[in-house]
Amino acid sequence: MTMAESKEAQKPKVKRKEIAVININEEWCKGCDICVQICAKDCLRLNKWSKVEIIDLEACNKCMLCEILCPDFAITVR
Amino acid sequence: MTMAESKEAQKPKVKRKEIAVININEEWCKGCDICVQICAKDCLRLNKWSKVEIIDLEACNKCMLCEILCPDFAITVR
Amino acid sequence: MRYEARLSGEGGQGLILAGVILAEAVGIYDGKNVTQSQSYGPESRGGKSKSEVIISDDEIDYPKATRVDLLLSLTQESCNEYVKDLKEEGHLIVDATYVPSIPPGSFQVYQVPMIQIAREEIGKEIVANIVALGVITEISGIVTREAIKKAVLARVPKGTEALNTRALEA
Amino acid sequence: MRYEARLSGEGGQGLILAGVILAEAVGIYDGKNVTQSQSYGPESRGGKSKSEVIISDDEIDYPKATRVDLLLSLTQESCNEYVKDLKEEGHLIVDATYVPSIPPGSFQVYQVPMIQIAREEIGKEIVANIVALGVITEISGIVTREAIKKAVLARVPKGTEALNTRALEA
Amino acid sequence: MGAVAAGCRFFAGYPITPSSEIAEQLAALLPTLGGKFIQMEDEIASMAAIIGASLVGKKVLTATSGPGFSLKQENLGFAALAEVPCVIVNVMRGGPSTGLPTSPAQSDVMQARWGTHGDHPVIALTPGTVTEIYTETIRAFNLAEKYRVPVILLFDEILGHMREKVEIPLPGEYEIVDRKQPTCSPDEYVPYGPTDDDVPVLANFGEGYRYHITGLMHDEHGLPTEKPAIVQALQDRLKRKIDRHLDDILSTESFLTDDAEVAVFAIGSTARSARGAVREARDLGIRAGLLRPRTLWPFPEKDVAALGERVRTIVVAEMNMGQLIYEVERAVHGKTRVLPCLKADGEPIPPSQILSAIKEG
Amino acid sequence: MGAVAAGCRFFAGYPITPSSEIAEQLAALLPTLGGKFIQMEDEIASMAAIIGASLVGKKVLTATSGPGFSLKQENLGFAALAEVPCVIVNVMRGGPSTGLPTSPAQSDVMQARWGTHGDHPVIALTPGTVTEIYTETIRAFNLAEKYRVPVILLFDEILGHMREKVEIPLPGEYEIVDRKQPTCSPDEYVPYGPTDDDVPVLANFGEGYRYHITGLMHDEHGLPTEKPAIVQALQDRLKRKIDRHLDDILSTESFLTDDAEVAVFAIGSTARSARGAVREARDLGIRAGLLRPRTLWPFPEKDVAALGERVRTIVVAEMNMGQLIYEVERAVHGKTRVLPCLKADGEPIPPSQILSAIKEG
Amino acid sequence: MFVYEEYMREEMFPLIWCKGCGNGIITKSILRAIDRLKIQKDDVAMVSGIGCAGRLPGYVDFNTLHTTHGRPLAFATGVKLARPELKVIVITGDGDGLAIGGNHFIHACRRNIDVTCILFNNATYGMTGGQVAPTTPMGMWASTMPYGQMEPSFDACKLAEAAGASFVARGTTYHAVALEKLIVEAIQHPGFSFLEVITDCPEIYGRKNKLGDPADMLLAQKDKVVPIDQQGRYTPEQLAGKVFTKILHKHEATEYTARYQQLIDRVKVEGNGHAL
Amino acid sequence: MFVYEEYMREEMFPLIWCKGCGNGIITKSILRAIDRLKIQKDDVAMVSGIGCAGRLPGYVDFNTLHTTHGRPLAFATGVKLARPELKVIVITGDGDGLAIGGNHFIHACRRNIDVTCILFNNATYGMTGGQVAPTTPMGMWASTMPYGQMEPSFDACKLAEAAGASFVARGTTYHAVALEKLIVEAIQHPGFSFLEVITDCPEIYGRKNKLGDPADMLLAQKDKVVPIDQQGRYTPEQLAGKVFTKILHKHEATEYTARYQQLIDRVKVEGNGHAL
Ligand SMILES: Cc1ncc(C[n+]2csc(CCOP(=O)(O)OP(=O)(O)O)c2C)c(N)n1
Ligand SMILES: Cc1ncc(C[n+]2csc(CCOP(=O)(O)OP(=O)(O)O)c2C)c(N)n1
Ligand code: SF4
Ligand code: SF4
Ligand code: SF4
Ligand code: SF4
Ligand code: SF4
Ligand code: SF4
Ligand SMILES: [Mg+2]
Ligand SMILES: [Mg+2]
């Protein structure tokens, strides 16, 4: 599992929302694009190997939709 | 088949109804008693071999119930 | 000595039960070797029905009757069909009402109105099989009265013992 | 001379069709003896997929590859599994993107980003199989360009001919 | 009934003449013993239900006849592959199709061996007396539990409906086998792991050992696999677990075969006629004998081969158009003449017919 | 496809890998020819539907694999007894149970013979090339029509999914047989009455000859009977109509058997490996040969027996745990050594394995 | 003038059915209905399964097919699709049609193929000796429910409707004239038509459940049913425990063989399909 | 804190299912529901048939049983009746549960045995490559309906209700949180509970019917369904072509294993039944 606890998580923020911890399991991700399209905050995208990757962790509002709708147990949000 | 065209059919009647012709097939009759019990005019009964026989042809009003409800094609009324 | 009894009629007449009772009477209560077997018409209800009891001093290999000592028939059809295996001098017991015509042959014929007795004297047509057992006991001598009575009582539903004893002795 | 080609990857990549086209190119258009056979993963969709083409001057008895001359792999998994039968000096053609690690062995390796080409240059990932056929034609020399082109056009859906020709030549 | 004495506490079935009486008796009996009876919507479901009940630890039974036996075949194969103990009674009647529903036959004997698709281990027993219907039923349950295989009890309608003096053993006079259960902890548990006797130790569902059961080829964890080596090992073990234990599984009765010149091979009620015929033949001075398998499958090859070495002729008497005769022919390897004595008209074979064949032999 | 060329105009099936492609092709093709395709709710219904369609005069086909073949058995027996022409394809895959759904096997060969309850006539063909898949399919329809029996086409997954050069005969190059129809008037018509060839002349439903068809034992009018003599006559005729016509039904290929010392017996795709192995053996100086039945059932006993007289050893190569080897052992009557060459792991038998067995022989 | 003999195989008589069995009453109603519809005997295919009911086709002079237990609808689907000109009538029992044959039943309803299915509901397995059926009412005796039926039973008509049948009706043997009419309407309906007939098995079900003689059972039917078009005349209390008779559901939908013919007309090509 | 891993057989991952297949979404909903219910893993038996959906039990850490095609409810009936303490969950496909398994389905509904049946309706036979299912909508492509589906399809929920099911509900993968709740309620229901889940097969059904990528298909579900408790908010025109979700039917009825236990309590005798 690749941990994606972004360095930027340390930065002080205006809104004091907790930054999400998003785990992606690249071995299991099949690149179906569901999480990418479902995310209203555009936090995710597919990379060139068709695996999901995080592009904007800060934007994540922990709506959990990506986790709940990922068919492959490949992404979790805490 | 035993034809049961009763001699009495010739007698002149008050009500000018036609006397029924009831055919009984003893070979097929199983003596279930349905026709006997269904007949509102008590025209029929079972004999000692448990076959149906006619006891009152004149009373028959050709309601056809006995024919229609005989399961064994053993009685017809004309 | 091998004794073969065949009980025949139609489904619903209780002949299989009668065969079982006869076998149990001979086997359990009289202590001889006995087998009982049966066959039916299509699938399992209605139609022809046949129950056979073989009684022997030796072990019984073949449980089917081939040379019948006693044939009971409650219907004309079964009588016609099964009489062919009856031994010369064998016993033919038929219902006097339902088997009007006796097939030709040199056997001893007993015409007993068993169904009528059951219906009229006992009041239940359904115990004709027990009436028949009584007749068989008397005629064949192959089973004791004691034994048949015990066997009947052991098999019939509770509450019908008296009825069945009457039937047996009718 | 017996030449064995094995096309491997996963269900949905169209490798079976590619095998069929290759076989038809060699058989119908180039006129050699050829058989094509295949195997799948569980039931029939998804999972591993393998298509084999045997080309020979003689009659072909055994239609499965045993000593492979050419292995095409579009997934790492299939590459790992099937490389074992590849001959020394055989050709290993892998997708440059999806098969990052090349198993060790003394064969000639060609890393071509076939799926990427299909996606980016042709615009349809689904024609990666046809791109692969183009690569195979170039590398193996076992089939003429003419023949493979005819075979592709005969098999692909109407309206996609141009697309597929581009894929073949990409 | 033997089943209940052997510990059977679950029955699922679908009525069919002439097997329905077994169901009817158990419908009344099982709940009085805390057991369960269910009539399912068809034979396929009955077979499925007993497999399900066996997996939670019950000793299970179903009973049927020809057409229903055909329908049970698919799930019977599941039980064979997944190694689920169960007992299936087939009271054979005249086939094919609806055939002669109330007449005796022995025409499902090959189906009992080959009825489902794929290779599969199977045990089939053929009792020959009413007492054996009791004792062989107990043996059927024991073998099912011991080897985790479906065991088929092939009755013929005659025995199924016959009454004679039976010698019912008392509890304690017969052995009752219960399936092995794991002794290790759930963490160490490997359901289809190797064992000394090639029989896996499958835990009953719901007792703390969670694992997977499938009708796909599987590895030792019960999980699906297509790896040839694992598959072949599984196939080999399934075969071996029977082959290794032939001594325990086989059971035959020999009657006057020691000095026989002509022997009859027969099962079930036909063996009774055969015994009569053998006696009569002896009376006529013909040295006749009888070999009667109580275990029909696996086939008693060695006994038949040994008999073949000794006798001039083997008469195979069966109520069908010729099925077991193939097996006998194979087993004797050309050493003996093999004669058919067949009947498939709904009537049992009388001793006289077998006697004629013996005379011919 | 061969089926369509043979006149098949009705298909009913239920999908199952690896047979579904046959259905898919016919779903597209049949309506273009005025034929009918229907996917039924299960395999039992598919088998029933083709029997129904055959009775109104259509040439009918169904296709399945292992588990589905098990489910079709009951109604297959109906077709055998009621004498309804039909063709059943079983693309064999790894069993038992769900087994290895996409892997080749030859493990339903005995089931094809004995899968349904009761004695029953059956014909099973085993093509060995892609061309034969075409030509043997035509032959299957012809045999079904001629003898009014279910004909089983046993493919293995390899042949089923293989492509090679095929030599498709042109119309006119092959014979097409249509079932006999009555020539008498409806009043004189006796559906199961005696005929020269033991095959009844059953009128197509709806063409003016009304009669009864049943899965019960029946008399010559098709009406149910339990009379032993009539039943036995029916059973005998059903057997005889195959036995009498063996010359027409059997078909085997011999490859280099004339001078062989060791012969391989194999069907379908295994026979292809065997042929390769035989060639290699010859290269090594071993006089090897191959006997390959195209008609597996009825079993080519005489050919095998004759071979057994000639060779030292017969190697039986099959993708299962040993099934046809029983038949070969039986047929040779101990005259020859019979060696198994088996594989049941989902992979085909390679020529090398057979070659080893030949060397041993 | 109508005579049953016209449609009977007299050589098969007397009927195999027991004394007083309702099956004969239904048989006669069917024959009268077919006569009324003036369908040629050659154009009728009657298909049945196994059971007492399943024996019917043996007695009547049509193209008759007595199949395997539970499967008549599947056979009939083949007959009808292959030769749509035939009027196909399926005779099935409550065990045959709803227990082992339940799947074919719901799929035939769904497919809407023009077959008329007449289900003889005698609340038991008659042929095999009184085992429980999916129609046996709660508490009643059956040989495999010796302590009384414990399972809820099906309402076959509801099931048919939910599965998609375009014609659903119920009749009784007691109302044999009404039954005849329902059979006429069922056969006339273009599409799958389902007709459940409440009938009696006096020999086994009746005897074991002490329901009296055949005539008693027949007369008792009167009190069990309410014609659906007269339900307004009853209070809810009066309706409790009753079942409705007559046509219970009907809708229009394209029939399956007709739809298939449209497909053929659309895609048919010339030739014999050689080498395709 | 809930972690899926707790319930997974990680050695089996990645899932066999295709990219974007809805089955994984349902699997996760089931695991969350079981977690919410705090049922011990040892007490869950999960039984499935054959098909893509049928592969589910292999991935989860319960007592799992992958049976034959169409038969999981029959196996499950045996499991439950023999050991009523187990929570039995059946996983079935629309082909498995409604085509070949239709009979077991209606009978399980009728019997009201406490089993929860979750039917994965992807409108096709996924595992075998896209053949027509009894749920394929009219006109859609299927490999065995190359000219478009010609048969009407089942409404599985209607069928379940008519067959007697005491709990009937429908959910979608898109509304996965609502789905989780429905699963909780289905499992809690004492008696047979049926839950149909509308899910997607993007790999075959989606691709061949040109329904877009997995996300497109998932999002499209929104417009196909209306929660039954909100139907009042829609006009009849708006409701046309939609299916209802949430709990569609519920009634109280004695559960089957409980009824059987009552029987045992009534008739049980001592002893081991020897020589009976
Ligand atoms: C596959 C199969 N299973 C079981 C049977 C036995 N069987 C014959 S008829 C029947 C049930 C008959 O009940 P029903 O359909 O209600 O007809 P009825 O006799 O009541 O008219 C059964 C179970 C069979 N012939 N075939
Ligand atoms: C008896 C039998 N018939 C057919 C098959 C082949 N088969 C496997 S899965 C399947 C259908 C799967 O469809 P569905 O139940 O909808 O599951 P899905 O794959 O769509 O999840 C079929 C027909 C089989 N395995 N066994
Ligand atoms: S939790 Fe919501 S916002 Fe965050 S990445 Fe996932 S879908 Fe986007
Ligand atoms: S939803 Fe899951 S499988 Fe799909 S792209 Fe996102 S992480 Fe990967
Ligand atoms: S027709 Fe009517 S009145 Fe006359 S005998 Fe028959 S039932 Fe009685
Ligand atoms: S109804 Fe028919 S069978 Fe019954 S007694 Fe009257 S005539 Fe005889
Ligand atoms: S058993 Fe019942 S249903 Fe069957 S014929 Fe007799 S009375 Fe009729
Ligand atoms: S075929 Fe369809 S249902 Fe099956 S795993 Fe793939 S996407 Fe899912
Ligand atoms: Mg009934
Ligand atoms: Mg599906």
JSON list of N, CA and C in Angstrom, two decimals, chain E residues 1 9 32 36-37 41 44 49 56 75 78 169 171 174 205 207 210-214, chain H residues 9 42 55 61 64 66 68 71 75 78 81-83 104 111 260 268-269 272 274 276:
[
{"chain": "E", "resi": 1, "resn": "MET", "atom": "N", "xyz": [-35.37, -47.62, 11.67]},
{"chain": "E", "resi": 1, "resn": "MET", "atom": "CA", "xyz": [-34.66, -47.66, 10.40]},
{"chain": "E", "resi": 1, "resn": "MET", "atom": "C", "xyz": [-33.17, -47.50, 10.59]},
{"chain": "E", "resi": 9, "resn": "ARG", "atom": "N", "xyz": [-29.95, -37.50, 11.07]},
{"chain": "E", "resi": 9, "resn": "ARG", "atom": "CA", "xyz": [-30.88, -36.58, 11.70]},
{"chain": "E", "resi": 9, "resn": "ARG", "atom": "C", "xyz": [-31.38, -35.51, 10.74]},
{"chain": "E", "resi": 32, "resn": "THR", "atom": "N", "xyz": [-39.37, -36.45, 16.17]},
{"chain": "E", "resi": 32, "resn": "THR", "atom": "CA", "xyz": [-39.45, -37.03, 17.52]},
{"chain": "E", "resi": 32, "resn": "THR", "atom": "C", "xyz": [-38.07, -37.21, 18.12]},
{"chain": "E", "resi": 36, "resn": "LYS", "atom": "N", "xyz": [-34.55, -33.25, 11.57]},
{"chain": "E", "resi": 36, "resn": "LYS", "atom": "CA", "xyz": [-35.33, -32.43, 10.65]},
{"chain": "E", "resi": 36, "resn": "LYS", "atom": "C", "xyz": [-35.66, -33.21, 9.39]},
{"chain": "E", "resi": 37, "resn": "PHE", "atom": "N", "xyz": [-36.87, -33.01, 8.93]},
{"chain": "E", "resi": 37, "resn": "PHE", "atom": "CA", "xyz": [-37.32, -33.56, 7.65]},
{"chain": "E", "resi": 37, "resn": "PHE", "atom": "C", "xyz": [-37.83, -32.42, 6.80]},
{"chain": "E", "resi": 41, "resn": "GLU", "atom": "N", "xyz": [-38.67, -28.66, -3.17]},
{"chain": "E", "resi": 41, "resn": "GLU", "atom": "CA", "xyz": [-39.47, -28.43, -4.37]},
{"chain": "E", "resi": 41, "resn": "GLU", "atom": "C", "xyz": [-39.15, -29.39, -5.50]},
{"chain": "E", "resi": 44, "resn": "ILE", "atom": "N", "xyz": [-33.40, -31.85, -7.23]},
{"chain": "E", "resi": 44, "resn": "ILE", "atom": "CA", "xyz": [-32.17, -31.07, -7.27]},
{"chain": "E", "resi": 44, "resn": "ILE", "atom": "C", "xyz": [-32.02, -30.33, -5.94]},
{"chain": "E", "resi": 49, "resn": "ALA", "atom": "N", "xyz": [-30.02, -29.49, -0.41]},
{"chain": "E", "resi": 49, "resn": "ALA", "atom": "CA", "xyz": [-30.33, -29.27, 1.00]},
{"chain": "E", "resi": 49, "resn": "ALA", "atom": "C", "xyz": [-29.57, -30.24, 1.90]},
{"chain": "E", "resi": 56, "resn": "VAL", "atom": "N", "xyz": [-23.03, -28.49, 8.05]},
{"chain": "E", "resi": 56, "resn": "VAL", "atom": "CA", "xyz": [-23.09, -28.01, 9.42]},
{"chain": "E", "resi": 56, "resn": "VAL", "atom": "C", "xyz": [-22.97, -29.16, 10.41]},
{"chain": "E", "resi": 75, "resn": "ASN", "atom": "N", "xyz": [-25.63, -32.25, -8.45]},
{"chain": "E", "resi": 75, "resn": "ASN", "atom": "CA", "xyz": [-25.20, -31.93, -7.09]},
{"chain": "E", "resi": 75, "resn": "ASN", "atom": "C", "xyz": [-24.49, -33.08, -6.41]},
{"chain": "E", "resi": 78, "resn": "PHE", "atom": "N", "xyz": [-21.08, -32.41, -7.02]},
{"chain": "E", "resi": 78, "resn": "PHE", "atom": "CA", "xyz": [-20.59, -31.37, -6.11]},
{"chain": "E", "resi": 78, "resn": "PHE", "atom": "C", "xyz": [-20.15, -32.00, -4.79]},
{"chain": "E", "resi": 169, "resn": "PRO", "atom": "N", "xyz": [-29.51, -55.56, 14.59]},
{"chain": "E", "resi": 169, "resn": "PRO", "atom": "CA", "xyz": [-28.48, -55.56, 15.64]},
{"chain": "E", "resi": 169, "resn": "PRO", "atom": "C", "xyz": [-28.84, -54.54, 16.71]},
{"chain": "E", "resi": 171, "resn": "PRO", "atom": "N", "xyz": [-27.94, -51.61, 19.51]},
{"chain": "E", "resi": 171, "resn": "PRO", "atom": "CA", "xyz": [-26.91, -50.57, 19.57]},
{"chain": "E", "resi": 171, "resn": "PRO", "atom": "C", "xyz": [-25.73, -51.15, 20.34]},
{"chain": "E", "resi": 174, "resn": "TYR", "atom": "N", "xyz": [-23.14, -52.76, 16.56]},
{"chain": "E", "resi": 174, "resn": "TYR", "atom": "CA", "xyz": [-22.57, -52.25, 15.31]},
{"chain": "E", "resi": 174, "resn": "TYR", "atom": "C", "xyz": [-21.79, -50.98, 15.62]},
{"chain": "E", "resi": 205, "resn": "PHE", "atom": "N", "xyz": [-19.55, -26.26, 9.63]},
{"chain": "E", "resi": 205, "resn": "PHE", "atom": "CA", "xyz": [-19.83, -24.82, 9.57]},
{"chain": "E", "resi": 205, "resn": "PHE", "atom": "C", "xyz": [-20.40, -24.35, 10.91]},
{"chain": "E", "resi": 207, "resn": "GLU", "atom": "N", "xyz": [-18.68, -23.73, 13.69]},
{"chain": "E", "resi": 207, "resn": "GLU", "atom": "CA", "xyz": [-18.00, -24.17, 14.90]},
{"chain": "E", "resi": 207, "resn": "GLU", "atom": "C", "xyz": [-16.63, -23.53, 15.05]},
{"chain": "E", "resi": 210, "resn": "ARG", "atom": "N", "xyz": [-13.54, -21.04, 9.98]},
{"chain": "E", "resi": 210, "resn": "ARG", "atom": "CA", "xyz": [-14.14, -20.48, 8.78]},
{"chain": "E", "resi": 210, "resn": "ARG", "atom": "C", "xyz": [-13.30, -20.83, 7.56]},
{"chain": "E", "resi": 211, "resn": "TYR", "atom": "N", "xyz": [-13.94, -21.32, 6.55]},
{"chain": "E", "resi": 211, "resn": "TYR", "atom": "CA", "xyz": [-13.20, -21.63, 5.32]},
{"chain": "E", "resi": 211, "resn": "TYR", "atom": "C", "xyz": [-14.19, -21.65, 4.16]},
{"chain": "E", "resi": 212, "resn": "HIS", "atom": "N", "xyz": [-13.66, -21.99, 3.00]},
{"chain": "E", "resi": 212, "resn": "HIS", "atom": "CA", "xyz": [-14.44, -21.87, 1.77]},
{"chain": "E", "resi": 212, "resn": "HIS", "atom": "C", "xyz": [-14.63, -23.24, 1.14]},
{"chain": "E", "resi": 213, "resn": "ILE", "atom": "N", "xyz": [-15.84, -23.46, 0.68]},
{"chain": "E", "resi": 213, "resn": "ILE", "atom": "CA", "xyz": [-16.14, -24.70, -0.04]},
{"chain": "E", "resi": 213, "resn": "ILE", "atom": "C", "xyz": [-16.66, -24.33, -1.42]},
{"chain": "E", "resi": 214, "resn": "THR", "atom": "N", "xyz": [-16.17, -25.00, -2.43]},
{"chain": "E", "resi": 214, "resn": "THR", "atom": "CA", "xyz": [-16.57, -24.67, -3.80]},
{"chain": "E", "resi": 214, "resn": "THR", "atom": "C", "xyz": [-16.60, -25.92, -4.66]},
{"chain": "H", "resi": 9, "resn": "ARG", "atom": "N", "xyz": [-10.63, -12.00, 2.87]},
{"chain": "H", "resi": 9, "resn": "ARG", "atom": "CA", "xyz": [-9.55, -12.97, 2.68]},
{"chain": "H", "resi": 9, "resn": "ARG", "atom": "C", "xyz": [-8.54, -12.29, 1.76]},
{"chain": "H", "resi": 42, "resn": "ASP", "atom": "N", "xyz": [-18.05, -16.15, 12.75]},
{"chain": "H", "resi": 42, "resn": "ASP", "atom": "CA", "xyz": [-18.32, -17.59, 12.82]},
{"chain": "H", "resi": 42, "resn": "ASP", "atom": "C", "xyz": [-19.81, -17.91, 12.67]},
{"chain": "H", "resi": 55, "resn": "ARG", "atom": "N", "xyz": [-18.98, -15.48, -7.10]},
{"chain": "H", "resi": 55, "resn": "ARG", "atom": "CA", "xyz": [-17.61, -15.53, -6.63]},
{"chain": "H", "resi": 55, "resn": "ARG", "atom": "C", "xyz": [-17.41, -14.79, -5.31]},
{"chain": "H", "resi": 61, "resn": "ASP", "atom": "N", "xyz": [-14.44, -13.51, 4.86]},
{"chain": "H", "resi": 61, "resn": "ASP", "atom": "CA", "xyz": [-13.99, -14.45, 5.88]},
{"chain": "H", "resi": 61, "resn": "ASP", "atom": "C", "xyz": [-15.14, -14.96, 6.76]},
{"chain": "H", "resi": 64, "resn": "THR", "atom": "N", "xyz": [-18.13, -20.02, 4.11]},
{"chain": "H", "resi": 64, "resn": "THR", "atom": "CA", "xyz": [-18.58, -19.68, 2.76]},
{"chain": "H", "resi": 64, "resn": "THR", "atom": "C", "xyz": [-18.74, -20.91, 1.89]},
{"chain": "H", "resi": 66, "resn": "HIS", "atom": "N", "xyz": [-19.77, -22.02, -2.05]},
{"chain": "H", "resi": 66, "resn": "HIS", "atom": "CA", "xyz": [-19.95, -21.64, -3.46]},
{"chain": "H", "resi": 66, "resn": "HIS", "atom": "C", "xyz": [-20.50, -22.88, -4.14]},
{"chain": "H", "resi": 68, "resn": "THR", "atom": "N", "xyz": [-23.64, -24.83, -6.79]},
{"chain": "H", "resi": 68, "resn": "THR", "atom": "CA", "xyz": [-23.82, -25.03, -8.23]},
{"chain": "H", "resi": 68, "resn": "THR", "atom": "C", "xyz": [-24.76, -23.95, -8.78]},
{"chain": "H", "resi": 71, "resn": "ARG", "atom": "N", "xyz": [-28.58, -23.01, -7.55]},
{"chain": "H", "resi": 71, "resn": "ARG", "atom": "CA", "xyz": [-29.05, -23.79, -6.39]},
{"chain": "H", "resi": 71, "resn": "ARG", "atom": "C", "xyz": [-28.73, -23.21, -5.02]},
{"chain": "H", "resi": 75, "resn": "PHE", "atom": "N", "xyz": [-29.31, -25.09, -1.16]},
{"chain": "H", "resi": 75, "resn": "PHE", "atom": "CA", "xyz": [-28.24, -25.44, -0.21]},
{"chain": "H", "resi": 75, "resn": "PHE", "atom": "C", "xyz": [-28.46, -24.67, 1.10]},
{"chain": "H", "resi": 78, "resn": "GLY", "atom": "N", "xyz": [-30.91, -26.07, 3.50]},
{"chain": "H", "resi": 78, "resn": "GLY", "atom": "CA", "xyz": [-30.35, -27.17, 4.28]},
{"chain": "H", "resi": 78, "resn": "GLY", "atom": "C", "xyz": [-29.49, -26.66, 5.43]},
{"chain": "H", "resi": 81, "resn": "LEU", "atom": "N", "xyz": [-31.87, -24.87, 8.09]},
{"chain": "H", "resi": 81, "resn": "LEU", "atom": "CA", "xyz": [-32.76, -25.77, 8.83]},
{"chain": "H", "resi": 81, "resn": "LEU", "atom": "C", "xyz": [-31.95, -26.65, 9.78]},
{"chain": "H", "resi": 82, "resn": "ALA", "atom": "N", "xyz": [-30.77, -27.04, 9.34]},
{"chain": "H", "resi": 82, "resn": "ALA", "atom": "CA", "xyz": [-29.96, -27.93, 10.17]},
{"chain": "H", "resi": 82, "resn": "ALA", "atom": "C", "xyz": [-29.26, -27.18, 11.30]},
{"chain": "H", "resi": 83, "resn": "ARG", "atom": "N", "xyz": [-29.04, -25.89, 11.13]},
{"chain": "H", "resi": 83, "resn": "ARG", "atom": "CA", "xyz": [-28.38, -25.12, 12.20]},
{"chain": "H", "resi": 83, "resn": "ARG", "atom": "C", "xyz": [-28.97, -23.70, 12.21]},
{"chain": "H", "resi": 104, "resn": "HIS", "atom": "N", "xyz": [-36.26, -22.54, -6.97]},
{"chain": "H", "resi": 104, "resn": "HIS", "atom": "CA", "xyz": [-35.82, -22.48, -5.57]},
{"chain": "H", "resi": 104, "resn": "HIS", "atom": "C", "xyz": [-36.16, -21.12, -4.99]},
{"chain": "H", "resi": 111, "resn": "ARG", "atom": "N", "xyz": [-41.72, -20.55, 1.65]},
{"chain": "H", "resi": 111, "resn": "ARG", "atom": "CA", "xyz": [-41.46, -21.28, 2.89]},
{"chain": "H", "resi": 111, "resn": "ARG", "atom": "C", "xyz": [-41.18, -20.34, 4.06]},
{"chain": "H", "resi": 260, "resn": "TYR", "atom": "N", "xyz": [-40.66, -25.30, 12.88]},
{"chain": "H", "resi": 260, "resn": "TYR", "atom": "CA", "xyz": [-40.20, -26.68, 12.98]},
{"chain": "H", "resi": 260, "resn": "TYR", "atom": "C", "xyz": [-39.80, -27.00, 14.42]},
{"chain": "H", "resi": 268, "resn": "LYS", "atom": "N", "xyz": [-41.16, -34.55, 20.44]},
{"chain": "H", "resi": 268, "resn": "LYS", "atom": "CA", "xyz": [-39.88, -35.19, 20.75]},
{"chain": "H", "resi": 268, "resn": "LYS", "atom": "C", "xyz": [-40.02, -36.28, 21.83]},
{"chain": "H", "resi": 269, "resn": "VAL", "atom": "N", "xyz": [-39.31, -37.37, 21.61]},
{"chain": "H", "resi": 269, "resn": "VAL", "atom": "CA", "xyz": [-39.27, -38.44, 22.61]},
{"chain": "H", "resi": 269, "resn": "VAL", "atom": "C", "xyz": [-37.83, -38.67, 22.98]},
{"chain": "H", "resi": 272, "resn": "ASN", "atom": "N", "xyz": [-32.52, -42.89, 21.14]},
{"chain": "H", "resi": 272, "resn": "ASN", "atom": "CA", "xyz": [-31.78, -42.62, 19.92]},
{"chain": "H", "resi": 272, "resn": "ASN", "atom": "C", "xyz": [-32.46, -43.17, 18.68]},
{"chain": "H", "resi": 274, "resn": "HIS", "atom": "N", "xyz": [-33.28, -46.16, 18.03]},
{"chain": "H", "resi": 274, "resn": "HIS", "atom": "CA", "xyz": [-32.87, -47.48, 17.59]},
{"chain": "H", "resi": 274, "resn": "HIS", "atom": "C", "xyz": [-34.09, -48.37, 17.30]},
{"chain": "H", "resi": 276, "resn": "LEU", "atom": "N", "xyz": [-36.40, -48.33, 15.27]},
{"chain": "H", "resi": 276, "resn": "LEU", "atom": "CA", "xyz": [-37.72, -47.78, 14.96]},
{"chain": "H", "resi": 276, "resn": "LEU", "atom": "C", "xyz": [-38.10, -48.09, 13.52]}
]
